[in-house]
């Protein structure tokens, strides 16, 4: 087994000290994104990775980076990191830095981390000592750069991780300002789960002849997840949720809402009904987020209510149930959401509520996953709706429901190329092969008439213009197409706009989403021996 570990990763060209670290973590096989990117990254090729958390993307960039930085063997100068990983949240930045430390434990690369919401002086000191790998959230980094505690003139490698989430959280202007100060000759990697127009443009301006690798999240193979839908009136959703959660089988349940206010409302109504639940979203302080996650992990609060963006960065094993209290308006989000259960080969259960205004969302989801989600508690086509329920609409059957998913193998790291191979097999067993239905990820116009809780998007003020684009970007842009205004659920966007209007607790360029300048909260759940703030002070090896 041990020898096989070494062979698999060794075949990608990784060096012995890295192979040893991987063996210690019991990594036996590279994930598809690792297998497909590492050899090219070791050659210095730029990369566009369309992948989200759970695919093994962190190691896909961290391993070759560690090897390249070791190989060039330059000593970092004070305040001038040799490589930079930009991540949208403190949690993700901490996970990434943890990974660098683990994979690089036999190397001598100094890792430091920088994020808002904590005092800056330990971070300044770490930068002053010299850093090989800097992991940072954009707001605080920009702040430190403006104070001249950090300069990027020596940067050899740059990674933008979860770029679409940075866009969602309003960090793109900060990211662009940071990119303006990076030398043109560097090795660049960009990862994003989705590719909205702004991110495509960013990738075009950043990457030179990039390798493009796209992988689906490991549990996108919806076949391992038992899915069902309740057709339920909007005002009955909370009762239905309480009823479901009274079943002791719901050991650890992640409930998704489309909006932050929705998440708060649902958590409150559950608490009122005697069910311990916390909400987690971008308006919560860092401390509140960590308390919610800790309670969810240790089982004291078995229900976590989250928005899509808040949930994406969290790492909680053994989620038994995912409940889509609201259906997402972007169908891919459904796959990401239900992928939070059934991790690492376990089975999971995903239950969706669909009210009278969400039927089109359901149809889009069924088109994307190419199967019809069974109605809860009924055999296909039979039974009567429960009193809280509304009948399944007849008019919008999913195109070509197929059983192709069932033909998939057990590899949890399934990638899109593998999917296609299996689809071929499934096609042989089917009368009419289904085309790969991958609709536009983000659509330029609203897909339905405004509903009771969605304002008419045409009446909203246009999105405020950001700061001017960096010159090198402007030169490369030819058409200057506007950003797609409806990429995000209008209600979500409205919440976010309101959020941007709120005064920032830490001054203009920093502190987004990092808990309003709270002192260091308790150490969040996983990751072990050292707190993020402490790493800022001491976070290096060698
Ligand atoms: P990521 O997508 O980078 O967030 O990684 C998801 C999880 O998969 C993390 O817990 C990693 O430690 C783990 N992981 C990454 N690569 C491998 C591998 N080749 N074998 C087993 N686990 C892995």
Short mmCIF file of C-alpha atoms in Angstrom, two decimals, residues 68-287:
data_model
loop_
_atom_site.label_atom_id
_atom_site.label_comp_id
_atom_site.label_asym_id
_atom_site.label_seq_id
_atom_site.Cartn_x
_atom_site.Cartn_y
_atom_site.Cartn_z
CA UNK A 68 8.71 24.72 -7.36
CA UNK A 69 9.51 27.05 -4.49
CA UNK A 70 11.91 24.52 -3.02
CA UNK A 71 13.54 23.97 -6.39
CA UNK A 72 14.21 27.64 -7.10
CA UNK A 73 15.64 27.80 -3.60
CA UNK A 74 15.53 31.55 -3.19
CA UNK A 75 15.39 33.07 0.24
CA UNK A 76 12.38 35.29 0.74
CA UNK A 77 13.21 38.92 1.39
CA UNK A 78 11.52 40.71 4.27
CA UNK A 79 7.97 41.84 3.42
CA UNK A 80 8.21 40.27 -0.06
CA UNK A 81 6.46 36.91 -0.25
CA UNK A 82 7.54 34.53 -2.98
CA UNK A 83 4.06 33.19 -3.58
CA UNK A 84 0.53 34.28 -2.75
CA UNK A 85 -2.75 32.41 -2.42
CA UNK A 86 -5.77 34.70 -2.26
CA UNK A 87 -8.87 33.17 -0.67
CA UNK A 88 -12.25 34.72 0.09
CA UNK A 89 -12.63 33.82 3.77
CA UNK A 90 -10.61 33.39 6.88
CA UNK A 91 -11.82 29.80 7.20
CA UNK A 92 -10.67 28.85 3.74
CA UNK A 93 -7.38 30.71 4.13
CA UNK A 94 -6.71 28.81 7.34
CA UNK A 95 -7.51 25.46 5.73
CA UNK A 96 -5.18 26.26 2.84
CA UNK A 97 -2.34 27.30 5.14
CA UNK A 98 -2.89 24.11 7.17
CA UNK A 99 -2.55 22.10 3.97
CA UNK A 100 0.70 23.84 3.01
CA UNK A 101 2.11 23.10 6.43
CA UNK A 102 1.08 19.46 6.27
CA UNK A 103 2.29 18.78 2.72
CA UNK A 104 5.45 20.79 3.26
CA UNK A 105 6.39 19.40 6.62
CA UNK A 106 9.67 17.95 5.30
CA UNK A 107 10.53 21.07 3.34
CA UNK A 108 11.65 24.41 4.65
CA UNK A 109 9.14 26.78 3.21
CA UNK A 110 7.76 29.49 5.45
CA UNK A 111 4.00 29.76 5.41
CA UNK A 112 2.13 32.76 6.81
CA UNK A 113 -1.48 33.77 6.83
CA UNK A 114 -3.11 37.17 6.73
CA UNK A 115 -6.80 37.96 7.28
CA UNK A 116 -8.96 40.66 8.78
CA UNK A 117 -10.79 40.75 12.08
CA UNK A 118 -7.68 40.19 14.19
CA UNK A 119 -4.79 42.44 15.17
CA UNK A 120 -2.31 43.01 12.36
CA UNK A 121 0.99 43.19 14.21
CA UNK A 122 1.68 39.41 14.37
CA UNK A 123 1.00 39.30 10.64
CA UNK A 124 3.31 42.24 10.02
CA UNK A 125 6.05 40.51 12.00
CA UNK A 126 5.63 37.28 10.06
CA UNK A 127 5.89 39.20 6.79
CA UNK A 128 8.94 41.01 8.04
CA UNK A 129 10.70 37.69 8.67
CA UNK A 130 10.18 36.66 5.06
CA UNK A 131 7.56 34.33 3.67
CA UNK A 132 7.64 31.69 0.95
CA UNK A 133 3.89 31.07 0.88
CA UNK A 134 1.49 33.79 1.92
CA UNK A 135 -2.19 32.86 2.21
CA UNK A 136 -4.39 35.93 2.46
CA UNK A 137 -7.86 37.35 2.23
CA UNK A 138 -7.93 40.34 -0.10
CA UNK A 139 -9.08 43.14 2.23
CA UNK A 140 -6.41 42.73 4.89
CA UNK A 141 -3.67 42.07 2.35
CA UNK A 142 -4.47 45.27 0.50
CA UNK A 143 -4.48 47.11 3.78
CA UNK A 144 -1.03 45.77 4.68
CA UNK A 145 0.24 46.58 1.21
CA UNK A 146 -1.00 50.13 1.51
CA UNK A 147 0.90 50.42 4.78
CA UNK A 148 3.98 49.00 3.02
CA UNK A 149 4.15 45.97 5.27
CA UNK A 150 3.90 43.76 2.21
CA UNK A 151 5.11 44.10 -1.36
CA UNK A 152 4.53 41.71 -4.19
CA UNK A 153 7.46 42.57 -6.44
CA UNK A 154 9.18 39.19 -5.80
CA UNK A 155 6.12 37.09 -6.43
CA UNK A 156 6.88 33.92 -8.37
CA UNK A 157 3.51 32.18 -8.08
CA UNK A 158 -0.02 33.53 -7.66
CA UNK A 159 -3.19 31.55 -6.91
CA UNK A 160 -6.71 32.96 -6.82
CA UNK A 161 -8.85 30.42 -5.03
CA UNK A 162 -12.66 30.36 -5.15
CA UNK A 163 -12.68 33.36 -7.44
CA UNK A 164 -16.45 33.26 -7.92
CA UNK A 165 -16.94 33.43 -4.20
CA UNK A 166 -14.66 36.47 -4.04
CA UNK A 167 -16.91 38.02 -6.67
CA UNK A 168 -20.03 37.10 -4.68
CA UNK A 169 -18.60 38.64 -1.56
CA UNK A 170 -17.71 41.88 -3.31
CA UNK A 171 -13.93 41.40 -3.14
CA UNK A 172 -13.15 41.73 -6.83
CA UNK A 173 -12.17 45.42 -6.70
CA UNK A 174 -9.68 44.62 -3.92
CA UNK A 175 -8.38 41.65 -5.89
CA UNK A 176 -7.87 43.81 -8.96
CA UNK A 177 -5.98 46.39 -6.94
CA UNK A 178 -3.72 43.66 -5.59
CA UNK A 179 -3.13 42.26 -9.07
CA UNK A 180 -1.99 45.65 -10.30
CA UNK A 181 1.03 45.39 -8.02
CA UNK A 182 2.19 41.96 -9.12
CA UNK A 183 5.04 41.54 -11.57
CA UNK A 184 3.94 40.50 -15.06
CA UNK A 185 6.30 37.52 -15.15
CA UNK A 186 4.79 35.05 -12.76
CA UNK A 187 3.09 31.72 -12.69
CA UNK A 188 -0.67 32.17 -12.20
CA UNK A 189 -3.47 29.80 -11.23
CA UNK A 190 -7.15 30.59 -10.88
CA UNK A 191 -9.75 28.31 -9.33
CA UNK A 192 -13.47 28.89 -9.45
CA UNK A 193 -16.48 26.60 -9.04
CA UNK A 194 -18.40 28.53 -11.67
CA UNK A 195 -17.37 30.93 -14.41
CA UNK A 196 -19.55 34.03 -14.41
CA UNK A 197 -18.53 36.71 -16.89
CA UNK A 198 -16.51 38.76 -14.41
CA UNK A 199 -14.40 35.74 -13.55
CA UNK A 200 -13.90 34.76 -17.17
CA UNK A 201 -12.64 38.28 -17.81
CA UNK A 202 -10.38 38.14 -14.81
CA UNK A 203 -8.99 34.79 -15.94
CA UNK A 204 -8.37 36.14 -19.44
CA UNK A 205 -6.43 39.07 -18.09
CA UNK A 206 -4.45 37.02 -15.60
CA UNK A 207 -3.55 33.74 -17.25
CA UNK A 208 -1.25 33.08 -20.19
CA UNK A 209 -2.16 30.10 -22.32
CA UNK A 210 -3.65 28.33 -19.32
CA UNK A 211 -4.38 24.66 -19.02
CA UNK A 212 -8.13 24.43 -18.42
CA UNK A 213 -9.29 21.62 -16.16
CA UNK A 214 -12.88 21.19 -15.10
CA UNK A 215 -14.04 18.70 -12.50
CA UNK A 216 -17.38 18.18 -10.86
CA UNK A 217 -17.65 18.01 -7.09
CA UNK A 218 -17.21 14.47 -5.79
CA UNK A 219 -20.81 13.99 -4.81
CA UNK A 220 -22.22 15.56 -7.94
CA UNK A 221 -23.00 12.00 -8.83
CA UNK A 222 -26.41 12.45 -7.35
CA UNK A 223 -26.95 8.71 -7.44
CA UNK A 224 -25.40 8.18 -4.02
CA UNK A 225 -27.79 10.62 -2.46
CA UNK A 226 -31.38 9.77 -1.76
CA UNK A 227 -33.29 12.74 -3.09
CA UNK A 228 -36.91 13.74 -2.73
CA UNK A 229 -39.07 16.80 -3.14
CA UNK A 230 -42.06 18.04 -1.16
CA UNK A 231 -44.45 20.26 -3.05
CA UNK A 232 -45.46 22.54 -0.26
CA UNK A 233 -47.13 25.90 0.13
CA UNK A 234 -44.69 28.61 0.98
CA UNK A 235 -46.32 29.43 4.31
CA UNK A 236 -46.28 25.77 5.33
CA UNK A 237 -42.58 25.18 4.82
CA UNK A 238 -41.58 25.91 8.39
CA UNK A 239 -44.19 23.52 9.82
CA UNK A 240 -43.03 20.83 7.45
CA UNK A 241 -39.42 21.38 8.45
CA UNK A 242 -40.23 21.10 12.14
CA UNK A 243 -42.17 17.92 11.44
CA UNK A 244 -39.31 16.37 9.51
CA UNK A 245 -36.69 17.35 12.05
CA UNK A 246 -38.60 15.66 14.84
CA UNK A 247 -37.42 12.38 13.31
CA UNK A 248 -34.29 11.29 15.27
CA UNK A 249 -32.68 10.10 12.05
CA UNK A 250 -31.91 13.72 11.24
CA UNK A 251 -28.66 13.60 13.17
CA UNK A 252 -26.88 16.49 11.49
CA UNK A 253 -28.95 18.52 9.07
CA UNK A 254 -27.86 21.37 6.87
CA UNK A 255 -30.81 23.54 5.81
CA UNK A 256 -30.36 25.87 2.86
CA UNK A 257 -32.18 29.11 2.29
CA UNK A 258 -31.65 31.52 -0.57
CA UNK A 259 -31.27 34.59 1.61
CA UNK A 260 -29.63 35.59 4.86
CA UNK A 261 -32.87 36.89 6.32
CA UNK A 262 -34.53 33.65 5.32
CA UNK A 263 -31.81 31.73 7.19
CA UNK A 264 -32.38 33.82 10.31
CA UNK A 265 -36.16 33.37 10.10
CA UNK A 266 -35.89 29.61 9.74
CA UNK A 267 -33.37 29.24 12.57
CA UNK A 268 -35.56 31.33 14.83
CA UNK A 269 -38.69 29.34 14.09
CA UNK A 270 -36.84 26.08 14.74
CA UNK A 271 -35.54 27.35 18.05
CA UNK A 272 -39.08 28.36 18.97
CA UNK A 273 -40.19 24.81 18.23
CA UNK A 274 -37.51 23.48 20.58
CA UNK A 275 -34.99 22.44 17.90
CA UNK A 276 -31.46 23.76 18.46
CA UNK A 277 -30.48 25.52 15.27
CA UNK A 278 -28.09 28.27 14.26
CA UNK A 279 -27.95 30.34 11.11
CA UNK A 280 -24.70 31.01 9.31
CA UNK A 281 -24.25 33.66 6.66
CA UNK A 282 -22.14 36.64 5.70
CA UNK A 283 -23.81 39.06 8.11
CA UNK A 284 -22.83 37.00 11.14
CA UNK A 285 -19.76 37.93 13.12
CA UNK A 286 -16.79 35.62 13.00
CA UNK A 287 -17.50 34.58 16.58
#
